[in-house]
Coordinates of N, CA and C in Angstrom, one line a residue:
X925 N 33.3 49.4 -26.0 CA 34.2 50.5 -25.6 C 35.2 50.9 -26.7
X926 N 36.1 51.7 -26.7 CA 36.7 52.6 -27.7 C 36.2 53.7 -28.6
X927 N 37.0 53.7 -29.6 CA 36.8 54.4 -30.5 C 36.1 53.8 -31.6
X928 N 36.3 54.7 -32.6 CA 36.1 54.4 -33.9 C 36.7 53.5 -34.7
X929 N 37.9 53.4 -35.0 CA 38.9 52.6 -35.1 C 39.0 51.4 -34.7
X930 N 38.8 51.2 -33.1 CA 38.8 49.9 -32.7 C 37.4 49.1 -33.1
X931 N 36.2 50.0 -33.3 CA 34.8 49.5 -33.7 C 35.3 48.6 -35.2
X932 N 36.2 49.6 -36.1 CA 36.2 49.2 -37.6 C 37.3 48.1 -37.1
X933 N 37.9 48.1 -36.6 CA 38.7 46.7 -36.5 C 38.0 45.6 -35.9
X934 N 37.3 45.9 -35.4 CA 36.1 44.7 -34.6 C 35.5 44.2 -35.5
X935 N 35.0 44.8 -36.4 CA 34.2 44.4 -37.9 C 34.5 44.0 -38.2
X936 N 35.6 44.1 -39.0 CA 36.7 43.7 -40.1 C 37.1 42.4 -39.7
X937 N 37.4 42.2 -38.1 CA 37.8 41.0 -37.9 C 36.7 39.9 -38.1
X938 N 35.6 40.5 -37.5 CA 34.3 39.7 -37.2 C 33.7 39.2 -38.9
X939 N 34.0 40.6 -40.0 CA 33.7 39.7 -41.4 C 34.8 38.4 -42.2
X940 N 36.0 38.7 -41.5 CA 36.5 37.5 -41.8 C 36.7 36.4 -41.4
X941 N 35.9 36.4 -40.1 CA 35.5 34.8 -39.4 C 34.2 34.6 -40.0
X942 N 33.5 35.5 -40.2 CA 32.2 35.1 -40.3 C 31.8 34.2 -42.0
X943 N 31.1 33.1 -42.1 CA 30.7 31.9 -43.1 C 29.4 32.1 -43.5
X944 N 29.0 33.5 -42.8 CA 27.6 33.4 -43.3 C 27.0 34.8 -43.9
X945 N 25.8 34.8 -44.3 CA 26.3 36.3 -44.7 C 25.4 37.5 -43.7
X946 N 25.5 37.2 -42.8 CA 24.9 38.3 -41.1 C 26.5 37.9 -40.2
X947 N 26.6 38.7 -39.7 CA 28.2 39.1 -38.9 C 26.9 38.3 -37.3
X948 N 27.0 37.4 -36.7 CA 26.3 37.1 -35.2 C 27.4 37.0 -33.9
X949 N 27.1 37.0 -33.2 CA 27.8 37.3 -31.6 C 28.9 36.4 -31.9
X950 N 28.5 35.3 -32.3 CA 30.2 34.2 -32.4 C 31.1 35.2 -33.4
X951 N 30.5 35.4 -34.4 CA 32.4 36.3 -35.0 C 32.8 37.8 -34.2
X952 N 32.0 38.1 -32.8 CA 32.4 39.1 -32.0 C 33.3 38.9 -31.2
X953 N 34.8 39.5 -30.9 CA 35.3 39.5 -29.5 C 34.4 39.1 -28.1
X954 N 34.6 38.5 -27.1 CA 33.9 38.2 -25.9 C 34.3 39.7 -25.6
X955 N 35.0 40.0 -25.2 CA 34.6 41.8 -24.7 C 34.1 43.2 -25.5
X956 N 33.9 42.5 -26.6 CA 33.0 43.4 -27.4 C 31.7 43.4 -26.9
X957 N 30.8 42.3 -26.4 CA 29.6 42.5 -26.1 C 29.3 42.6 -24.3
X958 N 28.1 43.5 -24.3 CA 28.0 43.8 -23.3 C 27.7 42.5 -22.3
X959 N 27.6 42.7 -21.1 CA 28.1 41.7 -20.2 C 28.5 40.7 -20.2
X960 N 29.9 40.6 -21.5 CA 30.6 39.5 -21.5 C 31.5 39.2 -20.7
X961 N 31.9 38.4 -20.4 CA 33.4 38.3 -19.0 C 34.2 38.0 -19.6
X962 N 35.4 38.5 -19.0 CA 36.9 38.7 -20.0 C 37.6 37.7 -18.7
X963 N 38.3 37.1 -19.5 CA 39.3 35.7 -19.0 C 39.9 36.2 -17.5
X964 N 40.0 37.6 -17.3 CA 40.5 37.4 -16.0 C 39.8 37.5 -14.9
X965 N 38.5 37.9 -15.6 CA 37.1 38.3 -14.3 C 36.6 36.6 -13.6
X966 N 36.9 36.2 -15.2 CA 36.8 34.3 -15.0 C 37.3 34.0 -14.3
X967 N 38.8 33.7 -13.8 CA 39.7 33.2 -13.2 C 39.8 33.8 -12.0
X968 N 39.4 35.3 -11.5 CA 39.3 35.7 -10.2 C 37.9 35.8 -9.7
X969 N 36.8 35.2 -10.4 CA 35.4 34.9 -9.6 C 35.5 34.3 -9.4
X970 N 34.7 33.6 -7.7 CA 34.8 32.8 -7.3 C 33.3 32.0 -6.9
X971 N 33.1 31.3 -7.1 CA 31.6 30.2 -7.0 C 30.5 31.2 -7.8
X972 N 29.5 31.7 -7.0 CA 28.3 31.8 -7.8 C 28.7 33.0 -8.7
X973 N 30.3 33.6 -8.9 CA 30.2 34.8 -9.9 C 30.8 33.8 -11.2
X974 N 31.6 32.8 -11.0 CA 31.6 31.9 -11.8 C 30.5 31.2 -12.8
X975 N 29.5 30.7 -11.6 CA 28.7 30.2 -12.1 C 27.4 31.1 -13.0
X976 N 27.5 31.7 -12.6 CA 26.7 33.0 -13.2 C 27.3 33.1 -14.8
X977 N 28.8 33.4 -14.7 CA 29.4 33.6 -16.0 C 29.4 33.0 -17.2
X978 N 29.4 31.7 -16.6 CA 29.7 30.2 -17.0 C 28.0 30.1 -17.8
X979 N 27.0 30.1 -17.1 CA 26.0 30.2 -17.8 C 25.3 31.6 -18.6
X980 N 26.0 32.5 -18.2 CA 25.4 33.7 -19.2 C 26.1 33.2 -20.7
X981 N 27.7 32.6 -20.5 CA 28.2 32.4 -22.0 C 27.4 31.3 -22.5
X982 N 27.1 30.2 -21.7 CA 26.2 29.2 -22.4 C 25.0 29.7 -23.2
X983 N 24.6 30.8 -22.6 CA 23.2 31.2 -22.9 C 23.3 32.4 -24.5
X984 N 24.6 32.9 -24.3 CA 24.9 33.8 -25.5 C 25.7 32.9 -26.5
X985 N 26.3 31.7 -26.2 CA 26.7 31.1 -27.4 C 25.7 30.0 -27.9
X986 N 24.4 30.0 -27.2 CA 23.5 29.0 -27.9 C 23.5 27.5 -27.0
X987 N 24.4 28.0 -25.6 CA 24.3 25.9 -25.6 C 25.4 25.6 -26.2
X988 N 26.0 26.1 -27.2 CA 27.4 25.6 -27.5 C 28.8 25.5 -27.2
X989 N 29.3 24.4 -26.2 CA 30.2 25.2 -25.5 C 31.4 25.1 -26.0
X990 N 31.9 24.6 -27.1 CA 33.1 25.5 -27.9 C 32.6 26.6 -27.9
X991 N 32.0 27.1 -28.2 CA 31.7 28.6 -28.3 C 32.2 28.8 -27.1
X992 N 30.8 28.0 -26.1 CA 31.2 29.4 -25.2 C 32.0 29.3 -24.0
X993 N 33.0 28.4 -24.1 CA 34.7 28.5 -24.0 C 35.2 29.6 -24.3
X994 N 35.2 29.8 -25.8 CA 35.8 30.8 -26.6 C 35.5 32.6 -25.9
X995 N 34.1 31.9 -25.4 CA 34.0 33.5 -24.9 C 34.5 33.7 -23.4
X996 N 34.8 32.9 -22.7 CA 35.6 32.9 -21.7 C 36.5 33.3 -21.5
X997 N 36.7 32.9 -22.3 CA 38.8 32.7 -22.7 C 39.3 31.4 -22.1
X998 N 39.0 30.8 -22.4 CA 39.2 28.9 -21.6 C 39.4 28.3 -22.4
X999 N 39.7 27.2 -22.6 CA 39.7 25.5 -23.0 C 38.5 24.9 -23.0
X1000 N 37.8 24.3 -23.6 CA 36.7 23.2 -24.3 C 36.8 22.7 -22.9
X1001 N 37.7 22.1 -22.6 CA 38.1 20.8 -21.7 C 38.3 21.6 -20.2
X1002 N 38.4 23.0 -19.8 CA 38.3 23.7 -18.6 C 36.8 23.5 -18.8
X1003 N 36.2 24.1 -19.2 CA 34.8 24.6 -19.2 C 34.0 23.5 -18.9
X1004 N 34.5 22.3 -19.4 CA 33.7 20.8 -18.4 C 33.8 20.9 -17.5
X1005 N 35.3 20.6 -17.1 CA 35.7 20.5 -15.6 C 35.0 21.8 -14.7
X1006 N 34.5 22.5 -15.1 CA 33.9 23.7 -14.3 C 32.0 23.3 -14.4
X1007 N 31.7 22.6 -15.2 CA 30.4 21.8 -15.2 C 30.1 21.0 -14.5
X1008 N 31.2 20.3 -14.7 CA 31.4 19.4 -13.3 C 31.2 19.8 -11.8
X1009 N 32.3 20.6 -11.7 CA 32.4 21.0 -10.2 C 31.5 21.5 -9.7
X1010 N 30.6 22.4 -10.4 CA 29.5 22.9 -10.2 C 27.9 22.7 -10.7
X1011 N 28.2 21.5 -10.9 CA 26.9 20.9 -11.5 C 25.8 21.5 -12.4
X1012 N 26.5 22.2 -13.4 CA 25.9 22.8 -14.3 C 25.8 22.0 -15.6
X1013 N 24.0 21.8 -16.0 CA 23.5 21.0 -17.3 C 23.0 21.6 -18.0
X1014 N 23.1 20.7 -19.6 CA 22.6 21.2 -20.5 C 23.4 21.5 -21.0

């Protein structure tokens, strides 16, 4: 979403996280990509919109879930406790 401007700042930010030399979804904003969930969609879903979420970011950050915390907008250490409660593996 936006403009022009916000696209080139999306870049810009994303080439100076990025360690490698292809820009991939991890140096993107979580609301830069399409059906990403933004921290407050997180926090007001409730059970299977949760859980849904919870595994779409697993699945876009690889299974990595520092990552895909990050794309939450959460804590390492929420994103367990939400594995937990909902018995989500892998």
């Amino acid at each position: 979403p936006g403009n022009v401007r916000q696209l080139e700042n999306t870049l810009e930010h994303a080439f100076v996280l990025c360690r490698r030399n292809v820009i991939t979804r991890s140096e993107l904003p979580a609301d830069f990509m399409p059906g990403a969930t933004p921290l407050q969609s997180l926090h007001e879903a409730n059970g299977d919109a949760e859980i849904r979420a919870i595994r779409e970011a697993l699945k876009q950050a690889e299974f990595n879930k520092t990552e895909a915390a990050r794309l939450l907008g959460i804590s390492r250490r929420t994103l367990y406790r939400k594995l937990e409660r909902h018995k989500i593996e892998r």
